[in-house]
mmCIF file of C-alpha atoms in Angstrom:
data_model
loop_
_atom_site.group_PDB
_atom_site.id
_atom_site.type_symbol
_atom_site.label_atom_id
_atom_site.label_comp_id
_atom_site.label_asym_id
_atom_site.label_seq_id
_atom_site.Cartn_x
_atom_site.Cartn_y
_atom_site.Cartn_z
ATOM 1 C CA PRO N 17 -18.452 -22.175 11.971
ATOM 2 C CA ARG N 18 -21.182 -24.123 13.661
ATOM 3 C CA TRP N 19 -19.159 -25.967 16.269
ATOM 4 C CA PRO N 20 -19.335 -25.159 19.971
ATOM 5 C CA LEU N 21 -16.385 -23.571 21.731
ATOM 6 C CA PRO N 22 -15.106 -25.236 24.911
ATOM 7 C CA SER N 23 -17.496 -22.904 26.728
ATOM 8 C CA GLY N 24 -20.327 -24.673 24.895
ATOM 9 C CA LYS N 25 -21.290 -21.514 23.000
ATOM 10 C CA PRO N 26 -20.927 -21.353 19.214
ATOM 11 C CA PRO N 27 -18.797 -18.470 17.914
ATOM 12 C CA LYS N 28 -20.552 -15.524 16.286
ATOM 13 C CA VAL N 29 -19.142 -15.010 12.823
ATOM 14 C CA PRO N 30 -18.200 -12.460 11.536
ATOM 15 C CA LYS N 31 -17.862 -9.198 13.475
ATOM 16 C CA LYS N 32 -18.829 -6.383 11.115
ATOM 17 C CA GLN N 33 -16.651 -3.285 10.634
ATOM 18 C CA GLN N 34 -17.301 -0.184 8.545
ATOM 19 C CA PRO N 35 -15.324 0.246 5.294
ATOM 20 C CA ALA N 36 -12.601 2.877 5.390
ATOM 21 C CA ALA N 37 -12.889 6.069 3.340
ATOM 22 C CA ASP N 38 -9.937 4.974 1.185
ATOM 23 C CA GLY N 39 -11.872 2.022 -0.205
ATOM 24 C CA HIS N 40 -10.326 -0.723 1.899
ATOM 25 C CA VAL N 41 -12.914 -2.999 3.406
ATOM 26 C CA ALA N 42 -12.197 -4.014 6.966
ATOM 27 C CA SER N 43 -15.261 -6.119 7.507
ATOM 28 C CA SER N 44 -17.213 -9.045 6.206
ATOM 29 C CA GLU N 45 -19.625 -6.714 4.458
ATOM 30 C CA THR N 46 -19.119 -6.486 0.735
ATOM 31 C CA SER N 47 -21.082 -4.532 -1.809
ATOM 32 C CA LYS N 48 -23.298 -6.370 -4.246
ATOM 33 C CA THR N 49 -21.025 -5.318 -7.091
ATOM 34 C CA SER N 50 -17.274 -5.560 -6.894
ATOM 35 C CA PRO N 51 -14.970 -2.689 -7.939
ATOM 36 C CA GLU N 52 -14.062 -4.755 -11.018
ATOM 37 C CA GLN N 53 -17.731 -4.973 -12.001
ATOM 38 C CA GLN N 54 -18.227 -1.247 -11.436
ATOM 39 C CA GLN N 55 -15.114 -0.286 -13.419
ATOM 40 C CA PRO N 56 -14.221 -3.187 -15.745
ATOM 41 C CA HIS N 57 -11.649 -1.101 -17.652
ATOM 42 C CA LYS N 58 -9.350 -0.855 -14.606
ATOM 43 C CA ALA N 59 -6.822 -3.548 -13.742
ATOM 44 C CA ARG N 60 -7.969 -5.995 -11.090
ATOM 45 C CA ARG N 61 -6.467 -5.385 -7.693
ATOM 46 C CA ARG N 62 -5.246 -8.345 -5.678
ATOM 47 C CA LYS N 63 -7.101 -9.095 -2.464
ATOM 48 C CA VAL N 64 -6.090 -10.461 0.937
ATOM 49 C CA LEU N 65 -8.489 -11.963 3.458
ATOM 50 C CA VAL N 66 -7.399 -11.768 7.104
ATOM 51 C CA LEU N 67 -9.265 -14.228 9.336
ATOM 52 C CA LEU N 68 -8.710 -13.038 12.886
ATOM 53 C CA THR N 69 -9.401 -15.403 15.776
ATOM 54 C CA GLY N 70 -7.456 -13.423 18.386
ATOM 55 C CA GLY N 71 -3.847 -13.728 19.465
ATOM 56 C CA THR N 72 -1.034 -11.223 19.037
ATOM 57 C CA MET N 73 -2.527 -9.316 16.104
ATOM 58 C CA ALA N 74 -5.747 -8.611 18.022
ATOM 59 C CA MET N 75 -4.112 -7.514 21.292
ATOM 60 C CA ARG N 76 -4.466 -4.019 22.715
ATOM 61 C CA ALA N 77 -2.770 -2.693 25.845
ATOM 62 C CA THR N 78 -5.268 -1.968 28.629
ATOM 63 C CA GLY N 79 -5.211 -1.028 32.272
ATOM 64 C CA PRO N 80 -2.576 0.816 34.286
ATOM 65 C CA ARG N 81 0.085 -1.868 33.714
ATOM 66 C CA GLY N 82 -0.541 -2.142 29.974
ATOM 67 C CA SER N 83 -1.652 -5.760 30.077
ATOM 68 C CA LEU N 84 -2.762 -7.118 26.719
ATOM 69 C CA GLU N 85 -6.171 -8.465 25.780
ATOM 70 C CA PRO N 86 -7.932 -9.201 22.479
ATOM 71 C CA ALA N 87 -9.956 -6.203 21.312
ATOM 72 C CA ALA N 88 -12.608 -6.299 18.594
ATOM 73 C CA GLY N 89 -11.838 -3.913 15.731
ATOM 74 C CA TYR N 90 -8.278 -3.210 16.903
ATOM 75 C CA LEU N 91 -6.433 -4.790 13.953
ATOM 76 C CA ALA N 92 -8.773 -3.325 11.323
ATOM 77 C CA ASN N 93 -8.346 0.163 12.826
ATOM 78 C CA LYS N 94 -4.552 -0.204 12.932
ATOM 79 C CA MET N 95 -4.470 -1.375 9.322
ATOM 80 C CA ARG N 96 -6.610 1.604 8.230
ATOM 81 C CA SER N 97 -4.120 3.965 9.851
ATOM 82 C CA MET N 98 -1.127 2.494 7.952
ATOM 83 C CA ALA N 99 -0.402 4.727 4.941
ATOM 84 C CA GLU N 100 1.549 1.971 3.185
ATOM 85 C CA LEU N 101 -1.575 -0.210 3.032
ATOM 86 C CA ARG N 102 -3.444 2.563 1.190
ATOM 87 C CA ASP N 103 -0.884 2.578 -1.637
ATOM 88 C CA ALA N 104 -2.507 1.606 -4.947
ATOM 89 C CA LYS N 105 0.175 -1.057 -5.467
ATOM 90 C CA MET N 106 -0.863 -2.876 -2.296
ATOM 91 C CA PRO N 107 -3.667 -5.437 -2.362
ATOM 92 C CA ALA N 108 -7.090 -4.581 -1.025
ATOM 93 C CA TYR N 109 -7.788 -6.331 2.259
ATOM 94 C CA GLU N 110 -10.701 -7.517 4.318
ATOM 95 C CA VAL N 111 -10.519 -8.342 8.019
ATOM 96 C CA VAL N 112 -13.048 -10.847 9.364
ATOM 97 C CA GLU N 113 -13.075 -11.249 13.140
ATOM 98 C CA TYR N 114 -14.468 -14.223 14.986
ATOM 99 C CA ASP N 115 -16.541 -13.489 18.060
ATOM 100 C CA PRO N 116 -15.390 -13.989 20.709
ATOM 101 C CA LEU N 117 -11.767 -13.200 19.965
ATOM 102 C CA LEU N 118 -9.538 -15.648 21.813
ATOM 103 C CA ASP N 119 -6.406 -14.868 23.809
ATOM 104 C CA SER N 120 -3.904 -17.368 22.439
ATOM 105 C CA ALA N 121 -2.245 -17.643 25.868
ATOM 106 C CA ASP N 122 -5.531 -18.966 27.266
ATOM 107 C CA MET N 123 -6.266 -21.412 24.453
ATOM 108 C CA VAL N 124 -6.371 -25.162 25.039
ATOM 109 C CA PRO N 125 -6.164 -28.047 22.534
ATOM 110 C CA GLY N 126 -9.954 -28.017 22.194
ATOM 111 C CA ASP N 127 -9.791 -24.414 20.904
ATOM 112 C CA TRP N 128 -7.127 -25.372 18.353
ATOM 113 C CA ALA N 129 -9.236 -28.280 17.129
ATOM 114 C CA THR N 130 -12.243 -25.962 16.832
ATOM 115 C CA LEU N 131 -10.314 -23.474 14.739
#
């Protein structure tokens, strides 16, 4: 995205994460050859792209009262820790985070139009 946020600053896209050891990619980085190109004899695995702008899925409890705030990398780390997402029957996924992550409670109509 090349538009300015209400703050006047353009968002930085995407926030890079390291791929997990199980082969799931939780970042915008992709290899130059896909798994299908490397192993054409195997069935193609479905893929899901998660575009994360903030909100509930990006929130982590912080501080002594457990207040919530968007945290970079939080969703990708949670997804990596979920055994059910590592099942071969599940689609591969990629999480792309926008920077800065936005707290949906603080968003205004200008933010929605930007997204």
